[in-house]
mmCIF file with all atom_site columns, C-alpha atoms in Angstrom:
data_model
loop_
_atom_site.group_PDB
_atom_site.id
_atom_site.type_symbol
_atom_site.label_atom_id
_atom_site.label_alt_id
_atom_site.label_comp_id
_atom_site.label_asym_id
_atom_site.label_entity_id
_atom_site.label_seq_id
_atom_site.pdbx_PDB_ins_code
_atom_site.Cartn_x
_atom_site.Cartn_y
_atom_site.Cartn_z
_atom_site.occupancy
_atom_site.B_iso_or_equiv
_atom_site.pdbx_formal_charge
_atom_site.auth_seq_id
_atom_site.auth_comp_id
_atom_site.auth_asym_id
_atom_site.auth_atom_id
_atom_site.pdbx_PDB_model_num
ATOM 1   C CA . MET A 1 1   ? -8.648  51.015 -16.664 1.00 46.00 ? 243 MET A CA 1
ATOM 2   C CA . ALA A 1 2   ? -10.478 49.328 -19.674 1.00 53.00 ? 244 ALA A CA 1
ATOM 3   C CA . TYR A 1 3   ? -10.215 46.000 -20.433 1.00 52.00 ? 245 TYR A CA 1
ATOM 4   C CA . THR A 1 4   ? -8.470  45.538 -24.100 1.00 57.00 ? 246 THR A CA 1
ATOM 5   C CA . GLN A 1 5   ? -7.825  43.076 -26.909 1.00 58.00 ? 247 GLN A CA 1
ATOM 6   C CA . ASP A 1 6   ? -4.620  41.966 -25.433 1.00 61.00 ? 248 ASP A CA 1
ATOM 7   C CA . GLN A 1 7   ? -5.770  41.265 -21.896 1.00 62.00 ? 249 GLN A CA 1
ATOM 8   C CA . GLN A 1 8   ? -8.677  38.804 -23.504 1.00 64.00 ? 250 GLN A CA 1
ATOM 9   C CA . ASP A 1 9   ? -4.826  36.731 -24.167 1.00 78.00 ? 251 ASP A CA 1
ATOM 10  C CA . THR A 1 10  ? -4.388  36.393 -20.268 1.00 88.00 ? 252 THR A CA 1
ATOM 11  C CA . TYR A 1 11  ? -5.095  34.279 -17.306 1.00 89.00 ? 253 TYR A CA 1
ATOM 12  C CA . PHE A 1 12  ? -7.415  37.059 -15.857 1.00 87.00 ? 254 PHE A CA 1
ATOM 13  C CA . GLY A 1 13  ? -9.097  37.210 -19.572 1.00 87.00 ? 255 GLY A CA 1
ATOM 14  C CA . TYR A 1 14  ? -9.458  33.394 -19.530 1.00 87.00 ? 256 TYR A CA 1
ATOM 15  C CA . THR A 1 15  ? -11.155 33.630 -16.465 1.00 88.00 ? 257 THR A CA 1
ATOM 16  C CA . LEU A 1 16  ? -13.527 36.208 -17.281 1.00 87.00 ? 258 LEU A CA 1
ATOM 17  C CA . SER A 1 17  ? -14.428 34.428 -20.598 1.00 86.00 ? 259 SER A CA 1
ATOM 18  C CA . LEU A 1 18  ? -15.905 31.308 -18.416 1.00 89.00 ? 260 LEU A CA 1
ATOM 19  C CA . LEU A 1 19  ? -17.744 33.412 -16.226 1.00 90.00 ? 261 LEU A CA 1
ATOM 20  C CA . SER A 1 20  ? -18.992 36.270 -18.163 1.00 88.00 ? 262 SER A CA 1
ATOM 21  C CA . GLY A 1 21  ? -22.734 37.057 -17.991 1.00 89.00 ? 263 GLY A CA 1
ATOM 22  C CA . LYS A 1 22  ? -25.165 37.591 -15.352 1.00 91.00 ? 264 LYS A CA 1
ATOM 23  C CA . TRP A 1 23  ? -25.677 34.388 -14.249 1.00 96.00 ? 265 TRP A CA 1
ATOM 24  C CA . LYS A 1 24  ? -22.958 31.431 -14.660 1.00 97.00 ? 266 LYS A CA 1
ATOM 25  C CA . LEU A 1 25  ? -21.182 32.655 -10.965 1.00 95.00 ? 267 LEU A CA 1
ATOM 26  C CA . LEU A 1 26  ? -24.910 32.277 -9.763  1.00 95.00 ? 268 LEU A CA 1
ATOM 27  C CA . ILE A 1 27  ? -25.354 29.233 -11.417 1.00 97.00 ? 269 ILE A CA 1
ATOM 28  C CA . ILE A 1 28  ? -21.954 27.698 -9.992  1.00 97.00 ? 270 ILE A CA 1
ATOM 29  C CA . TYR A 1 29  ? -22.485 29.053 -6.773  1.00 96.00 ? 271 TYR A CA 1
ATOM 30  C CA . ASN A 1 30  ? -25.888 27.294 -6.650  1.00 96.00 ? 272 ASN A CA 1
ATOM 31  C CA . LEU A 1 31  ? -24.840 24.144 -7.514  1.00 97.00 ? 273 LEU A CA 1
ATOM 32  C CA . GLY A 1 32  ? -21.478 24.416 -5.370  1.00 95.00 ? 274 GLY A CA 1
ATOM 33  C CA . LYS A 1 33  ? -24.024 24.536 -2.413  1.00 93.00 ? 275 LYS A CA 1
ATOM 34  C CA . ASN A 1 34  ? -26.647 21.859 -3.721  1.00 92.00 ? 276 ASN A CA 1
ATOM 35  C CA . LYS A 1 35  ? -24.285 19.309 -4.665  1.00 91.00 ? 277 LYS A CA 1
ATOM 36  C CA . VAL A 1 36  ? -26.657 18.031 -7.436  1.00 95.00 ? 278 VAL A CA 1
ATOM 37  C CA . VAL A 1 37  ? -30.063 19.967 -9.416  1.00 96.00 ? 279 VAL A CA 1
ATOM 38  C CA . ARG A 1 38  ? -32.450 19.125 -11.633 1.00 95.00 ? 280 ARG A CA 1
ATOM 39  C CA . PHE A 1 39  ? -32.988 22.169 -14.130 1.00 94.00 ? 281 PHE A CA 1
ATOM 40  C CA . ASN A 1 40  ? -36.465 23.085 -12.936 1.00 93.00 ? 282 ASN A CA 1
ATOM 41  C CA . GLU A 1 41  ? -34.974 22.746 -9.192  1.00 96.00 ? 283 GLU A CA 1
ATOM 42  C CA . LEU A 1 42  ? -32.257 25.371 -10.489 1.00 96.00 ? 284 LEU A CA 1
ATOM 43  C CA . GLN A 1 43  ? -34.877 27.341 -12.567 1.00 96.00 ? 285 GLN A CA 1
ATOM 44  C CA . ARG A 1 44  ? -36.682 27.598 -8.963  1.00 96.00 ? 286 ARG A CA 1
ATOM 45  C CA . ILE A 1 45  ? -33.537 28.705 -7.008  1.00 96.00 ? 287 ILE A CA 1
ATOM 46  C CA . LEU A 1 46  ? -32.690 31.505 -9.453  1.00 95.00 ? 288 LEU A CA 1
ATOM 47  C CA . GLY A 1 47  ? -35.506 33.023 -9.770  1.00 93.00 ? 289 GLY A CA 1
ATOM 48  C CA . LYS A 1 48  ? -35.892 35.151 -12.896 1.00 92.00 ? 290 LYS A CA 1
ATOM 49  C CA . ILE A 1 49  ? -33.695 33.116 -15.193 1.00 95.00 ? 291 ILE A CA 1
ATOM 50  C CA . THR A 1 50  ? -35.763 32.189 -18.297 1.00 96.00 ? 292 THR A CA 1
ATOM 51  C CA . TYR A 1 51  ? -35.647 28.468 -19.318 1.00 95.00 ? 293 TYR A CA 1
ATOM 52  C CA . LYS A 1 52  ? -33.568 29.607 -22.656 1.00 97.00 ? 294 LYS A CA 1
ATOM 53  C CA . THR A 1 53  ? -31.289 31.274 -20.576 1.00 97.00 ? 295 THR A CA 1
ATOM 54  C CA . LEU A 1 54  ? -30.803 28.721 -18.066 1.00 97.00 ? 296 LEU A CA 1
ATOM 55  C CA . SER A 1 55  ? -30.454 26.453 -20.901 1.00 96.00 ? 297 SER A CA 1
ATOM 56  C CA . THR A 1 56  ? -27.960 28.281 -22.715 1.00 97.00 ? 298 THR A CA 1
ATOM 57  C CA . ASN A 1 57  ? -25.838 28.882 -19.748 1.00 97.00 ? 299 ASN A CA 1
ATOM 58  C CA . LEU A 1 58  ? -25.740 25.622 -18.819 1.00 98.00 ? 300 LEU A CA 1
ATOM 59  C CA . LYS A 1 59  ? -24.791 24.210 -22.074 1.00 97.00 ? 301 LYS A CA 1
ATOM 60  C CA . GLU A 1 60  ? -21.615 26.761 -21.779 1.00 96.00 ? 302 GLU A CA 1
ATOM 61  C CA . LEU A 1 61  ? -20.872 25.764 -18.407 1.00 97.00 ? 303 LEU A CA 1
ATOM 62  C CA . GLU A 1 62  ? -20.594 22.036 -19.260 1.00 97.00 ? 304 GLU A CA 1
ATOM 63  C CA . ALA A 1 63  ? -18.835 23.059 -22.539 1.00 96.00 ? 305 ALA A CA 1
ATOM 64  C CA . ASP A 1 64  ? -16.026 24.728 -20.647 1.00 96.00 ? 306 ASP A CA 1
ATOM 65  C CA . CYS A 1 65  ? -16.056 21.521 -18.459 1.00 97.00 ? 307 CYS A CA 1
ATOM 66  C CA . LEU A 1 66  ? -17.151 23.447 -15.346 1.00 97.00 ? 308 LEU A CA 1
ATOM 67  C CA . VAL A 1 67  ? -20.514 21.864 -15.071 1.00 98.00 ? 309 VAL A CA 1
ATOM 68  C CA . GLU A 1 68  ? -21.835 18.202 -15.840 1.00 98.00 ? 310 GLU A CA 1
ATOM 69  C CA . ARG A 1 69  ? -25.517 16.960 -17.541 1.00 97.00 ? 311 ARG A CA 1
ATOM 70  C CA . TYR A 1 70  ? -26.383 13.421 -16.379 1.00 95.00 ? 312 TYR A CA 1
ATOM 71  C CA . GLU A 1 71  ? -29.486 12.386 -18.104 1.00 93.00 ? 313 GLU A CA 1
ATOM 72  C CA . TYR A 1 72  ? -30.911 9.263  -16.974 1.00 92.00 ? 314 TYR A CA 1
ATOM 73  C CA . PRO A 1 73  ? -32.416 6.704  -19.530 1.00 91.00 ? 315 PRO A CA 1
ATOM 74  C CA . GLN A 1 74  ? -36.481 7.119  -18.417 1.00 90.00 ? 316 GLN A CA 1
ATOM 75  C CA . ILE A 1 75  ? -39.478 8.598  -19.109 1.00 89.00 ? 317 ILE A CA 1
ATOM 76  C CA . PRO A 1 76  ? -40.289 10.931 -18.501 1.00 87.00 ? 318 PRO A CA 1
ATOM 77  C CA . PRO A 1 77  ? -36.581 12.471 -19.025 1.00 86.00 ? 319 PRO A CA 1
ATOM 78  C CA . LYS A 1 78  ? -35.069 13.328 -15.641 1.00 90.00 ? 320 LYS A CA 1
ATOM 79  C CA . VAL A 1 79  ? -31.545 15.335 -15.791 1.00 93.00 ? 321 VAL A CA 1
ATOM 80  C CA . GLU A 1 80  ? -29.280 16.521 -13.208 1.00 96.00 ? 322 GLU A CA 1
ATOM 81  C CA . TYR A 1 81  ? -26.583 19.156 -12.857 1.00 98.00 ? 323 TYR A CA 1
ATOM 82  C CA . SER A 1 82  ? -23.301 19.093 -11.133 1.00 98.00 ? 324 SER A CA 1
ATOM 83  C CA . LEU A 1 83  ? -19.967 20.607 -10.413 1.00 98.00 ? 325 LEU A CA 1
ATOM 84  C CA . THR A 1 84  ? -16.936 19.138 -12.345 1.00 97.00 ? 326 THR A CA 1
ATOM 85  C CA . GLU A 1 85  ? -13.695 18.786 -10.209 1.00 97.00 ? 327 GLU A CA 1
ATOM 86  C CA . LYS A 1 86  ? -13.238 22.077 -12.527 1.00 97.00 ? 328 LYS A CA 1
ATOM 87  C CA . GLY A 1 87  ? -16.031 23.845 -11.375 1.00 97.00 ? 329 GLY A CA 1
ATOM 88  C CA . LYS A 1 88  ? -15.598 22.792 -7.523  1.00 97.00 ? 330 LYS A CA 1
ATOM 89  C CA . SER A 1 89  ? -12.011 24.506 -8.364  1.00 96.00 ? 331 SER A CA 1
ATOM 90  C CA . LEU A 1 90  ? -14.277 27.905 -8.164  1.00 95.00 ? 332 LEU A CA 1
ATOM 91  C CA . LEU A 1 91  ? -15.558 27.444 -5.248  1.00 95.00 ? 333 LEU A CA 1
ATOM 92  C CA . PRO A 1 92  ? -12.810 28.919 -2.769  1.00 95.00 ? 334 PRO A CA 1
ATOM 93  C CA . ILE A 1 93  ? -13.179 32.183 -5.245  1.00 93.00 ? 335 ILE A CA 1
ATOM 94  C CA . LEU A 1 94  ? -16.630 32.331 -4.701  1.00 93.00 ? 336 LEU A CA 1
ATOM 95  C CA . SER A 1 95  ? -16.331 31.949 -0.880  1.00 94.00 ? 337 SER A CA 1
ATOM 96  C CA . ALA A 1 96  ? -13.647 34.669 -0.623  1.00 94.00 ? 338 ALA A CA 1
ATOM 97  C CA . MET A 1 97  ? -16.195 36.798 -2.861  1.00 92.00 ? 339 MET A CA 1
ATOM 98  C CA . CYS A 1 98  ? -18.737 36.012 -0.097  1.00 93.00 ? 340 CYS A CA 1
ATOM 99  C CA . GLU A 1 99  ? -16.546 36.939 2.381   1.00 95.00 ? 341 GLU A CA 1
ATOM 100 C CA . TRP A 1 100 ? -15.321 40.466 1.201   1.00 94.00 ? 342 TRP A CA 1
ATOM 101 C CA . GLY A 1 101 ? -18.977 41.405 0.255   1.00 94.00 ? 343 GLY A CA 1
ATOM 102 C CA . GLU A 1 102 ? -20.100 40.450 4.067   1.00 94.00 ? 344 GLU A CA 1
ATOM 103 C CA . ALA A 1 103 ? -16.783 42.601 5.281   1.00 95.00 ? 345 ALA A CA 1
ATOM 104 C CA . HIS A 1 104 ? -17.673 45.578 2.894   1.00 92.00 ? 346 HIS A CA 1
ATOM 105 C CA . LYS A 1 105 ? -21.386 46.085 2.708   1.00 89.00 ? 347 LYS A CA 1
#
């Protein structure tokens, strides 16, 4: 079934709009697994993601209130990312996806 304009107004469409793209689910999964992660550490964990792509995705997730960014007032700057409560509420869904993958691989 094709995704139509009308479906973007559904709850499913809203959820997809928050999680769309290649990296967002992986970012959320890894933040859920590691709790608090610095930018460079997250980039290492994800592998082939570019600085710009990771930065853009984190900003979008932060704007959607799924990820929070904490910047420490020090030099050199230290920035950590973690899931908000809204972001953590996605973890059972990701867990179910992992279980489905395990059962059907």
